JSON list of C-alpha atoms in Angstrom, two decimals:
[
{"chain": "A", "resi": 1, "resn": "MET", "atom": "CA", "xyz": [-155.14, 78.40, 56.28]},
{"chain": "A", "resi": 2, "resn": "GLY", "atom": "CA", "xyz": [-158.59, 77.94, 53.89]},
{"chain": "A", "resi": 3, "resn": "LEU", "atom": "CA", "xyz": [-158.27, 79.52, 50.37]},
{"chain": "A", "resi": 4, "resn": "ASP", "atom": "CA", "xyz": [-155.31, 81.64, 50.81]},
{"chain": "A", "resi": 5, "resn": "CYS", "atom": "CA", "xyz": [-153.33, 78.49, 51.30]},
{"chain": "A", "resi": 6, "resn": "ILE", "atom": "CA", "xyz": [-154.85, 77.02, 48.09]},
{"chain": "A", "resi": 7, "resn": "ARG", "atom": "CA", "xyz": [-153.95, 79.41, 45.83]},
{"chain": "A", "resi": 8, "resn": "ARG", "atom": "CA", "xyz": [-150.33, 79.43, 46.83]},
{"chain": "A", "resi": 9, "resn": "LEU", "atom": "CA", "xyz": [-150.22, 75.22, 45.75]},
{"chain": "A", "resi": 10, "resn": "ALA", "atom": "CA", "xyz": [-148.65, 75.25, 41.92]},
{"chain": "A", "resi": 11, "resn": "PHE", "atom": "CA", "xyz": [-151.72, 72.27, 41.85]},
{"chain": "A", "resi": 12, "resn": "PHE", "atom": "CA", "xyz": [-154.52, 74.98, 41.87]},
{"chain": "A", "resi": 13, "resn": "ALA", "atom": "CA", "xyz": [-152.70, 77.74, 39.80]},
{"chain": "A", "resi": 14, "resn": "ASN", "atom": "CA", "xyz": [-154.80, 79.46, 37.04]},
{"chain": "A", "resi": 15, "resn": "PHE", "atom": "CA", "xyz": [-158.18, 78.68, 38.74]},
{"chain": "A", "resi": 16, "resn": "SER", "atom": "CA", "xyz": [-160.73, 80.93, 38.77]},
{"chain": "A", "resi": 17, "resn": "PRO", "atom": "CA", "xyz": [-161.70, 82.18, 42.22]},
{"chain": "A", "resi": 18, "resn": "SER", "atom": "CA", "xyz": [-165.59, 80.44, 41.99]},
{"chain": "A", "resi": 19, "resn": "GLU", "atom": "CA", "xyz": [-163.12, 77.19, 40.76]},
{"chain": "A", "resi": 20, "resn": "LEU", "atom": "CA", "xyz": [-161.28, 77.11, 44.14]},
{"chain": "A", "resi": 21, "resn": "GLU", "atom": "CA", "xyz": [-164.64, 77.83, 45.87]},
{"chain": "A", "resi": 22, "resn": "GLN", "atom": "CA", "xyz": [-165.74, 74.46, 44.51]},
{"chain": "A", "resi": 23, "resn": "ILE", "atom": "CA", "xyz": [-162.24, 72.54, 45.12]},
{"chain": "A", "resi": 24, "resn": "PHE", "atom": "CA", "xyz": [-162.38, 74.00, 48.50]},
{"chain": "A", "resi": 25, "resn": "SER", "atom": "CA", "xyz": [-165.82, 72.65, 49.00]},
{"chain": "A", "resi": 26, "resn": "LEU", "atom": "CA", "xyz": [-164.63, 69.20, 48.09]},
{"chain": "A", "resi": 27, "resn": "THR", "atom": "CA", "xyz": [-161.98, 68.84, 50.45]},
{"chain": "A", "resi": 28, "resn": "ARG", "atom": "CA", "xyz": [-160.90, 68.71, 53.88]},
{"chain": "A", "resi": 29, "resn": "THR", "atom": "CA", "xyz": [-157.87, 70.03, 55.86]},
{"chain": "A", "resi": 30, "resn": "LEU", "atom": "CA", "xyz": [-156.15, 68.11, 58.23]},
{"chain": "A", "resi": 31, "resn": "SER", "atom": "CA", "xyz": [-153.33, 68.85, 60.46]},
{"chain": "A", "resi": 32, "resn": "LEU", "atom": "CA", "xyz": [-150.99, 66.22, 62.06]},
{"chain": "A", "resi": 33, "resn": "VAL", "atom": "CA", "xyz": [-148.56, 66.30, 64.76]},
{"chain": "A", "resi": 34, "resn": "ALA", "atom": "CA", "xyz": [-145.08, 64.93, 64.36]},
{"chain": "A", "resi": 35, "resn": "GLY", "atom": "CA", "xyz": [-145.32, 60.68, 64.91]},
{"chain": "A", "resi": 36, "resn": "GLN", "atom": "CA", "xyz": [-149.08, 61.06, 63.61]},
{"chain": "A", "resi": 37, "resn": "PRO", "atom": "CA", "xyz": [-150.25, 58.53, 60.97]},
{"chain": "A", "resi": 38, "resn": "LEU", "atom": "CA", "xyz": [-152.14, 59.64, 57.88]},
{"chain": "A", "resi": 39, "resn": "ILE", "atom": "CA", "xyz": [-152.74, 56.50, 56.19]},
{"chain": "A", "resi": 40, "resn": "LEU", "atom": "CA", "xyz": [-151.85, 52.84, 57.28]},
{"chain": "A", "resi": 41, "resn": "GLU", "atom": "CA", "xyz": [-150.78, 50.18, 55.49]},
{"chain": "A", "resi": 42, "resn": "GLY", "atom": "CA", "xyz": [-153.80, 47.38, 54.91]},
{"chain": "A", "resi": 43, "resn": "GLU", "atom": "CA", "xyz": [-156.72, 50.18, 55.36]},
{"chain": "A", "resi": 44, "resn": "PRO", "atom": "CA", "xyz": [-159.56, 50.71, 53.00]},
{"chain": "A", "resi": 45, "resn": "ALA", "atom": "CA", "xyz": [-157.95, 53.00, 50.24]},
{"chain": "A", "resi": 46, "resn": "ASP", "atom": "CA", "xyz": [-160.57, 55.59, 50.03]},
{"chain": "A", "resi": 47, "resn": "ARG", "atom": "CA", "xyz": [-158.63, 58.62, 50.62]},
{"chain": "A", "resi": 48, "resn": "LEU", "atom": "CA", "xyz": [-156.17, 60.63, 48.86]},
{"chain": "A", "resi": 49, "resn": "TYR", "atom": "CA", "xyz": [-154.22, 63.81, 50.45]},
{"chain": "A", "resi": 50, "resn": "LEU", "atom": "CA", "xyz": [-152.25, 66.44, 48.78]},
{"chain": "A", "resi": 51, "resn": "VAL", "atom": "CA", "xyz": [-149.56, 68.25, 51.17]},
{"chain": "A", "resi": 52, "resn": "LYS", "atom": "CA", "xyz": [-150.15, 71.50, 51.76]},
{"chain": "A", "resi": 53, "resn": "SER", "atom": "CA", "xyz": [-146.87, 71.85, 54.70]},
{"chain": "A", "resi": 54, "resn": "GLY", "atom": "CA", "xyz": [-144.52, 69.41, 56.18]},
{"chain": "A", "resi": 55, "resn": "THR", "atom": "CA", "xyz": [-143.00, 66.33, 55.24]},
{"chain": "A", "resi": 56, "resn": "VAL", "atom": "CA", "xyz": [-144.04, 62.94, 55.25]},
{"chain": "A", "resi": 57, "resn": "ARG", "atom": "CA", "xyz": [-142.62, 59.24, 55.65]},
{"chain": "A", "resi": 58, "resn": "LEU", "atom": "CA", "xyz": [-143.98, 56.81, 53.52]},
{"chain": "A", "resi": 59, "resn": "SER", "atom": "CA", "xyz": [-143.08, 53.26, 54.83]},
{"chain": "A", "resi": 60, "resn": "ARG", "atom": "CA", "xyz": [-143.97, 49.38, 54.63]},
{"chain": "A", "resi": 61, "resn": "THR", "atom": "CA", "xyz": [-144.03, 46.87, 57.11]},
{"chain": "A", "resi": 62, "resn": "SER", "atom": "CA", "xyz": [-141.88, 43.36, 55.76]},
{"chain": "A", "resi": 63, "resn": "PRO", "atom": "CA", "xyz": [-142.80, 39.65, 56.44]},
{"chain": "A", "resi": 64, "resn": "ASP", "atom": "CA", "xyz": [-140.86, 39.59, 59.70]},
{"chain": "A", "resi": 65, "resn": "GLY", "atom": "CA", "xyz": [-142.60, 42.57, 61.03]},
{"chain": "A", "resi": 66, "resn": "ARG", "atom": "CA", "xyz": [-140.03, 45.16, 60.57]},
{"chain": "A", "resi": 67, "resn": "SER", "atom": "CA", "xyz": [-141.04, 48.75, 59.14]},
{"chain": "A", "resi": 68, "resn": "PHE", "atom": "CA", "xyz": [-138.66, 50.16, 56.33]},
{"chain": "A", "resi": 69, "resn": "THR", "atom": "CA", "xyz": [-138.67, 53.63, 54.97]},
{"chain": "A", "resi": 70, "resn": "LEU", "atom": "CA", "xyz": [-139.46, 53.56, 51.41]},
{"chain": "A", "resi": 71, "resn": "ASP", "atom": "CA", "xyz": [-139.47, 57.61, 50.50]},
{"chain": "A", "resi": 72, "resn": "ILE", "atom": "CA", "xyz": [-139.94, 60.84, 52.26]},
{"chain": "A", "resi": 73, "resn": "VAL", "atom": "CA", "xyz": [-141.98, 63.52, 50.46]},
{"chain": "A", "resi": 74, "resn": "GLY", "atom": "CA", "xyz": [-142.70, 66.68, 50.96]},
{"chain": "A", "resi": 75, "resn": "VAL", "atom": "CA", "xyz": [-145.14, 70.01, 49.95]},
{"chain": "A", "resi": 76, "resn": "GLU", "atom": "CA", "xyz": [-147.56, 69.31, 46.62]},
{"chain": "A", "resi": 77, "resn": "SER", "atom": "CA", "xyz": [-146.63, 65.42, 47.03]},
{"chain": "A", "resi": 78, "resn": "ILE", "atom": "CA", "xyz": [-149.67, 63.06, 46.38]},
{"chain": "A", "resi": 79, "resn": "ILE", "atom": "CA", "xyz": [-150.42, 60.48, 49.49]},
{"chain": "A", "resi": 80, "resn": "GLY", "atom": "CA", "xyz": [-152.72, 57.83, 48.60]},
{"chain": "A", "resi": 81, "resn": "THR", "atom": "CA", "xyz": [-152.59, 57.06, 45.22]},
{"chain": "A", "resi": 82, "resn": "GLU", "atom": "CA", "xyz": [-154.35, 53.80, 45.42]},
{"chain": "A", "resi": 83, "resn": "ALA", "atom": "CA", "xyz": [-158.01, 55.71, 45.62]},
{"chain": "A", "resi": 84, "resn": "LEU", "atom": "CA", "xyz": [-157.06, 57.01, 42.04]},
{"chain": "A", "resi": 85, "resn": "PHE", "atom": "CA", "xyz": [-156.87, 53.27, 40.87]},
{"chain": "A", "resi": 86, "resn": "GLN", "atom": "CA", "xyz": [-159.69, 52.06, 43.04]},
{"chain": "A", "resi": 87, "resn": "ALA", "atom": "CA", "xyz": [-157.23, 49.42, 45.13]},
{"chain": "A", "resi": 88, "resn": "ASP", "atom": "CA", "xyz": [-159.11, 48.22, 47.81]},
{"chain": "A", "resi": 89, "resn": "THR", "atom": "CA", "xyz": [-156.63, 48.72, 50.61]},
{"chain": "A", "resi": 90, "resn": "TYR", "atom": "CA", "xyz": [-153.09, 51.17, 50.89]},
{"chain": "A", "resi": 91, "resn": "HIS", "atom": "CA", "xyz": [-150.15, 49.37, 50.04]},
{"chain": "A", "resi": 92, "resn": "SER", "atom": "CA", "xyz": [-147.85, 51.80, 52.48]},
{"chain": "A", "resi": 93, "resn": "THR", "atom": "CA", "xyz": [-148.05, 54.08, 55.51]},
{"chain": "A", "resi": 94, "resn": "ALA", "atom": "CA", "xyz": [-147.49, 57.64, 55.89]},
{"chain": "A", "resi": 95, "resn": "HIS", "atom": "CA", "xyz": [-146.36, 59.31, 59.06]},
{"chain": "A", "resi": 96, "resn": "ALA", "atom": "CA", "xyz": [-145.93, 62.54, 59.53]},
{"chain": "A", "resi": 97, "resn": "LEU", "atom": "CA", "xyz": [-142.48, 63.50, 60.35]},
{"chain": "A", "resi": 98, "resn": "GLU", "atom": "CA", "xyz": [-143.06, 66.83, 61.76]},
{"chain": "A", "resi": 99, "resn": "PRO", "atom": "CA", "xyz": [-146.23, 69.16, 62.02]},
{"chain": "A", "resi": 100, "resn": "ILE", "atom": "CA", "xyz": [-148.41, 68.67, 58.37]},
{"chain": "A", "resi": 101, "resn": "CYS", "atom": "CA", "xyz": [-151.03, 69.74, 56.63]},
{"chain": "A", "resi": 102, "resn": "VAL", "atom": "CA", "xyz": [-152.74, 68.05, 54.42]},
{"chain": "A", "resi": 103, "resn": "LEU", "atom": "CA", "xyz": [-155.51, 68.45, 51.91]},
{"chain": "A", "resi": 104, "resn": "GLU", "atom": "CA", "xyz": [-158.10, 65.13, 52.30]},
{"chain": "A", "resi": 105, "resn": "PHE", "atom": "CA", "xyz": [-160.17, 64.15, 48.98]},
{"chain": "A", "resi": 106, "resn": "ARG", "atom": "CA", "xyz": [-162.96, 61.42, 49.09]},
{"chain": "A", "resi": 107, "resn": "GLN", "atom": "CA", "xyz": [-162.74, 58.91, 46.32]},
{"chain": "A", "resi": 108, "resn": "ALA", "atom": "CA", "xyz": [-166.18, 59.63, 45.14]},
{"chain": "A", "resi": 109, "resn": "GLN", "atom": "CA", "xyz": [-165.61, 63.36, 45.39]},
{"chain": "A", "resi": 110, "resn": "LEU", "atom": "CA", "xyz": [-161.92, 63.39, 43.82]},
{"chain": "A", "resi": 111, "resn": "GLU", "atom": "CA", "xyz": [-163.27, 61.33, 40.72]},
{"chain": "A", "resi": 112, "resn": "GLN", "atom": "CA", "xyz": [-166.10, 63.97, 40.11]},
{"chain": "A", "resi": 113, "resn": "LEU", "atom": "CA", "xyz": [-163.49, 66.94, 40.93]},
{"chain": "A", "resi": 114, "resn": "LEU", "atom": "CA", "xyz": [-161.05, 65.22, 38.04]},
{"chain": "A", "resi": 115, "resn": "LEU", "atom": "CA", "xyz": [-164.01, 64.93, 35.31]},
{"chain": "A", "resi": 116, "resn": "ASP", "atom": "CA", "xyz": [-165.00, 68.16, 36.20]},
{"chain": "A", "resi": 117, "resn": "HIS", "atom": "CA", "xyz": [-161.70, 70.35, 36.10]},
{"chain": "A", "resi": 118, "resn": "PRO", "atom": "CA", "xyz": [-159.19, 68.35, 33.11]},
{"chain": "A", "resi": 119, "resn": "GLU", "atom": "CA", "xyz": [-156.45, 70.56, 34.15]},
{"chain": "A", "resi": 120, "resn": "LEU", "atom": "CA", "xyz": [-156.22, 69.31, 37.70]},
{"chain": "A", "resi": 121, "resn": "ALA", "atom": "CA", "xyz": [-156.24, 65.58, 36.06]},
{"chain": "A", "resi": 122, "resn": "LEU", "atom": "CA", "xyz": [-153.65, 66.49, 33.83]},
{"chain": "A", "resi": 123, "resn": "LYS", "atom": "CA", "xyz": [-151.64, 68.07, 37.12]},
{"chain": "A", "resi": 124, "resn": "VAL", "atom": "CA", "xyz": [-152.23, 64.62, 39.13]},
{"chain": "A", "resi": 125, "resn": "ILE", "atom": "CA", "xyz": [-151.04, 62.33, 35.98]},
{"chain": "A", "resi": 126, "resn": "LYS", "atom": "CA", "xyz": [-148.02, 64.95, 35.43]},
{"chain": "A", "resi": 127, "resn": "SER", "atom": "CA", "xyz": [-147.17, 64.26, 39.58]},
{"chain": "A", "resi": 128, "resn": "LEU", "atom": "CA", "xyz": [-147.50, 60.47, 38.96]},
{"chain": "A", "resi": 129, "resn": "SER", "atom": "CA", "xyz": [-145.39, 60.18, 36.07]},
{"chain": "A", "resi": 130, "resn": "ARG", "atom": "CA", "xyz": [-142.70, 62.10, 38.15]},
{"chain": "A", "resi": 131, "resn": "ALA", "atom": "CA", "xyz": [-142.81, 59.49, 40.80]},
{"chain": "A", "resi": 132, "resn": "LEU", "atom": "CA", "xyz": [-142.62, 56.89, 38.39]},
{"chain": "A", "resi": 133, "resn": "MET", "atom": "CA", "xyz": [-139.82, 58.02, 36.95]},
{"chain": "A", "resi": 134, "resn": "GLU", "atom": "CA", "xyz": [-138.28, 58.57, 39.95]},
{"chain": "A", "resi": 135, "resn": "SER", "atom": "CA", "xyz": [-138.77, 55.16, 40.68]},
{"chain": "A", "resi": 136, "resn": "ALA", "atom": "CA", "xyz": [-137.29, 53.79, 38.00]},
{"chain": "A", "resi": 137, "resn": "ASP", "atom": "CA", "xyz": [-134.24, 56.23, 38.34]},
{"chain": "A", "resi": 138, "resn": "ALA", "atom": "CA", "xyz": [-133.65, 54.69, 41.71]},
{"chain": "A", "resi": 139, "resn": "PHE", "atom": "CA", "xyz": [-134.19, 51.13, 40.41]},
{"chain": "A", "resi": 140, "resn": "SER", "atom": "CA", "xyz": [-131.70, 51.75, 37.91]},
{"chain": "A", "resi": 141, "resn": "THR", "atom": "CA", "xyz": [-129.01, 52.92, 40.28]},
{"chain": "A", "resi": 142, "resn": "ALA", "atom": "CA", "xyz": [-129.76, 50.17, 42.47]},
{"chain": "A", "resi": 143, "resn": "VAL", "atom": "CA", "xyz": [-128.93, 47.63, 39.79]},
{"chain": "A", "resi": 144, "resn": "LEU", "atom": "CA", "xyz": [-126.28, 49.65, 38.39]},
{"chain": "A", "resi": 145, "resn": "SER", "atom": "CA", "xyz": [-124.27, 51.23, 41.35]},
{"chain": "A", "resi": 146, "resn": "ASP", "atom": "CA", "xyz": [-122.49, 50.31, 44.06]},
{"chain": "A", "resi": 147, "resn": "ALA", "atom": "CA", "xyz": [-122.84, 50.91, 47.54]},
{"chain": "A", "resi": 148, "resn": "ARG", "atom": "CA", "xyz": [-121.45, 54.19, 47.38]},
{"chain": "A", "resi": 149, "resn": "GLY", "atom": "CA", "xyz": [-122.97, 55.64, 44.61]},
{"chain": "A", "resi": 150, "resn": "ARG", "atom": "CA", "xyz": [-126.29, 54.21, 45.61]},
{"chain": "A", "resi": 151, "resn": "LEU", "atom": "CA", "xyz": [-125.95, 56.37, 48.88]},
{"chain": "A", "resi": 152, "resn": "MET", "atom": "CA", "xyz": [-124.56, 59.26, 46.82]},
{"chain": "A", "resi": 153, "resn": "HIS", "atom": "CA", "xyz": [-127.46, 59.09, 44.47]},
{"chain": "A", "resi": 154, "resn": "LEU", "atom": "CA", "xyz": [-130.18, 59.13, 47.40]},
{"chain": "A", "resi": 155, "resn": "LEU", "atom": "CA", "xyz": [-128.55, 62.04, 48.91]},
{"chain": "A", "resi": 156, "resn": "ARG", "atom": "CA", "xyz": [-128.56, 63.97, 46.02]},
{"chain": "A", "resi": 157, "resn": "ARG", "atom": "CA", "xyz": [-132.52, 63.49, 45.54]},
{"chain": "A", "resi": 158, "resn": "LEU", "atom": "CA", "xyz": [-133.03, 64.56, 49.07]},
{"chain": "A", "resi": 159, "resn": "GLY", "atom": "CA", "xyz": [-130.97, 67.67, 48.46]},
{"chain": "A", "resi": 160, "resn": "GLN", "atom": "CA", "xyz": [-132.96, 68.37, 45.60]},
{"chain": "A", "resi": 161, "resn": "ARG", "atom": "CA", "xyz": [-136.57, 67.59, 47.11]},
{"chain": "A", "resi": 162, "resn": "HIS", "atom": "CA", "xyz": [-135.58, 69.17, 50.53]},
{"chain": "A", "resi": 163, "resn": "GLY", "atom": "CA", "xyz": [-132.13, 70.98, 50.59]},
{"chain": "A", "resi": 164, "resn": "ILE", "atom": "CA", "xyz": [-131.87, 74.46, 51.60]},
{"chain": "A", "resi": 165, "resn": "GLN", "atom": "CA", "xyz": [-128.81, 76.41, 50.62]},
{"chain": "A", "resi": 166, "resn": "THR", "atom": "CA", "xyz": [-126.68, 77.71, 53.07]},
{"chain": "A", "resi": 167, "resn": "PRO", "atom": "CA", "xyz": [-123.07, 78.90, 53.18]},
{"chain": "A", "resi": 168, "resn": "ALA", "atom": "CA", "xyz": [-121.78, 75.19, 53.95]},
{"chain": "A", "resi": 169, "resn": "GLY", "atom": "CA", "xyz": [-123.47, 73.77, 51.26]},
{"chain": "A", "resi": 170, "resn": "LEU", "atom": "CA", "xyz": [-126.94, 72.32, 50.55]},
{"chain": "A", "resi": 171, "resn": "ARG", "atom": "CA", "xyz": [-128.50, 71.26, 53.77]},
{"chain": "A", "resi": 172, "resn": "ILE", "atom": "CA", "xyz": [-131.13, 68.55, 53.68]},
{"chain": "A", "resi": 173, "resn": "SER", "atom": "CA", "xyz": [-133.17, 69.85, 56.01]},
{"chain": "A", "resi": 174, "resn": "LEU", "atom": "CA", "xyz": [-134.90, 66.35, 57.48]},
{"chain": "A", "resi": 175, "resn": "PRO", "atom": "CA", "xyz": [-134.15, 64.93, 60.90]},
{"chain": "A", "resi": 176, "resn": "LEU", "atom": "CA", "xyz": [-132.74, 61.53, 58.69]},
{"chain": "A", "resi": 177, "resn": "THR", "atom": "CA", "xyz": [-131.61, 58.19, 60.54]},
{"chain": "A", "resi": 178, "resn": "HIS", "atom": "CA", "xyz": [-129.01, 56.04, 59.51]},
{"chain": "A", "resi": 179, "resn": "GLN", "atom": "CA", "xyz": [-131.73, 53.30, 59.19]},
{"chain": "A", "resi": 180, "resn": "GLU", "atom": "CA", "xyz": [-134.05, 55.33, 57.08]},
{"chain": "A", "resi": 181, "resn": "LEU", "atom": "CA", "xyz": [-131.06, 56.19, 54.62]},
{"chain": "A", "resi": 182, "resn": "ALA", "atom": "CA", "xyz": [-130.37, 52.67, 54.64]},
{"chain": "A", "resi": 183, "resn": "ASP", "atom": "CA", "xyz": [-134.12, 51.86, 53.96]},
{"chain": "A", "resi": 184, "resn": "MET", "atom": "CA", "xyz": [-133.94, 53.87, 50.68]},
{"chain": "A", "resi": 185, "resn": "ALA", "atom": "CA", "xyz": [-130.96, 53.32, 49.55]},
{"chain": "A", "resi": 186, "resn": "GLY", "atom": "CA", "xyz": [-131.50, 49.56, 50.17]},
{"chain": "A", "resi": 187, "resn": "LEU", "atom": "CA", "xyz": [-128.39, 49.00, 52.11]},
{"chain": "A", "resi": 188, "resn": "ALA", "atom": "CA", "xyz": [-127.55, 47.92, 55.50]},
{"chain": "A", "resi": 189, "resn": "ARG", "atom": "CA", "xyz": [-127.50, 50.16, 58.81]},
{"chain": "A", "resi": 190, "resn": "GLN", "atom": "CA", "xyz": [-123.82, 49.67, 58.87]},
{"chain": "A", "resi": 191, "resn": "THR", "atom": "CA", "xyz": [-122.79, 50.28, 55.64]},
{"chain": "A", "resi": 192, "resn": "VAL", "atom": "CA", "xyz": [-124.62, 53.66, 55.78]},
{"chain": "A", "resi": 193, "resn": "THR", "atom": "CA", "xyz": [-122.46, 54.47, 59.02]},
{"chain": "A", "resi": 194, "resn": "VAL", "atom": "CA", "xyz": [-119.48, 53.51, 57.10]},
{"chain": "A", "resi": 195, "resn": "LEU", "atom": "CA", "xyz": [-119.89, 55.40, 54.31]},
{"chain": "A", "resi": 196, "resn": "LEU", "atom": "CA", "xyz": [-121.10, 58.78, 55.66]},
{"chain": "A", "resi": 197, "resn": "ASN", "atom": "CA", "xyz": [-117.95, 58.76, 57.65]},
{"chain": "A", "resi": 198, "resn": "GLN", "atom": "CA", "xyz": [-115.94, 58.15, 54.71]},
{"chain": "A", "resi": 199, "resn": "LEU", "atom": "CA", "xyz": [-117.79, 60.90, 52.99]},
{"chain": "A", "resi": 200, "resn": "ARG", "atom": "CA", "xyz": [-117.45, 63.27, 55.77]},
{"chain": "A", "resi": 201, "resn": "ALA", "atom": "CA", "xyz": [-113.87, 62.51, 56.18]},
{"chain": "A", "resi": 202, "resn": "GLU", "atom": "CA", "xyz": [-113.56, 63.28, 52.42]},
{"chain": "A", "resi": 203, "resn": "GLY", "atom": "CA", "xyz": [-115.33, 66.48, 52.74]},
{"chain": "A", "resi": 204, "resn": "LEU", "atom": "CA", "xyz": [-118.10, 65.73, 50.67]},
{"chain": "A", "resi": 205, "resn": "ILE", "atom": "CA", "xyz": [-120.74, 66.09, 53.47]},
{"chain": "A", "resi": 206, "resn": "ALA", "atom": "CA", "xyz": [-121.10, 67.59, 56.94]},
{"chain": "A", "resi": 207, "resn": "ILE", "atom": "CA", "xyz": [-123.19, 67.21, 59.92]},
{"chain": "A", "resi": 208, "resn": "ASP", "atom": "CA", "xyz": [-124.47, 70.42, 61.12]},
{"chain": "A", "resi": 209, "resn": "GLY", "atom": "CA", "xyz": [-125.42, 71.54, 64.64]},
{"chain": "A", "resi": 210, "resn": "HIS", "atom": "CA", "xyz": [-128.95, 69.57, 64.33]},
{"chain": "A", "resi": 211, "resn": "ARG", "atom": "CA", "xyz": [-127.80, 66.59, 62.60]},
{"chain": "A", "resi": 212, "resn": "HIS", "atom": "CA", "xyz": [-128.58, 67.47, 59.46]},
{"chain": "A", "resi": 213, "resn": "ILE", "atom": "CA", "xyz": [-126.51, 66.29, 56.50]},
{"chain": "A", "resi": 214, "resn": "VAL", "atom": "CA", "xyz": [-124.91, 69.20, 54.51]},
{"chain": "A", "resi": 215, "resn": "LEU", "atom": "CA", "xyz": [-123.97, 68.18, 50.65]},
{"chain": "A", "resi": 216, "resn": "THR", "atom": "CA", "xyz": [-120.57, 70.35, 50.45]},
{"chain": "A", "resi": 217, "resn": "GLU", "atom": "CA", "xyz": [-119.65, 72.08, 46.94]},
{"chain": "A", "resi": 218, "resn": "SER", "atom": "CA", "xyz": [-117.12, 69.16, 46.80]},
{"chain": "A", "resi": 219, "resn": "PHE", "atom": "CA", "xyz": [-119.81, 66.74, 46.47]},
{"chain": "A", "resi": 220, "resn": "PRO", "atom": "CA", "xyz": [-119.82, 65.62, 42.88]},
{"chain": "A", "resi": 221, "resn": "SER", "atom": "CA", "xyz": [-122.54, 66.35, 40.46]},
{"chain": "A", "resi": 222, "resn": "ALA", "atom": "CA", "xyz": [-124.97, 63.81, 39.05]},
{"chain": "A", "resi": 223, "resn": "SER", "atom": "CA", "xyz": [-122.82, 62.73, 35.86]},
{"chain": "A", "resi": 224, "resn": "SER", "atom": "CA", "xyz": [-120.35, 61.94, 38.08]},
{"chain": "A", "resi": 225, "resn": "VAL", "atom": "CA", "xyz": [-121.70, 59.73, 40.45]},
{"chain": "A", "resi": 226, "resn": "ALA", "atom": "CA", "xyz": [-121.36, 56.12, 39.78]}
]
């Protein structure tokens, strides 16, 4: 669970055993059960986390008190980036969707770690850049696409992140509700339900025995999604 687990993460590739020992000495490994919060919106942003295993739901609370899903992230994702930018509080909540394991970095230790290891700092920057580009892509899709196009774009992104290839197609191995899909696509839940039924009737998706969405071979490529 310790150094062996860290070595398997791409974030720490090419580091020497002594460097890994130093990094490991500055971190804490946490294990959470499904539904347990990792960070809470409004709490002091003094820690950053790197997901080692499992998936995490990021959410935010609306002015009327409703919690809505921002994203679902997995292994090698960085959570609590507010700690990097010295924000006072976290802007979202992160809950474990399943049992997860994360590395915890305290803010002061993280700053020193990035100063001592520029290669690690570069990987963090690349990860944040990737997340920023995905956000920009999602925003442009929301502006330029109709409801069907937005949902299909979201399903493709989830498939790329969390998909497992099966004989039936690319299975999104997440226990997603229609409301969570609606939140992430910026649509009403009823609209998502209607669209999923349409896609299923057209043979573009299927639902397996565990209620996971499967993108079939007929699901259109990214270039053909409206």
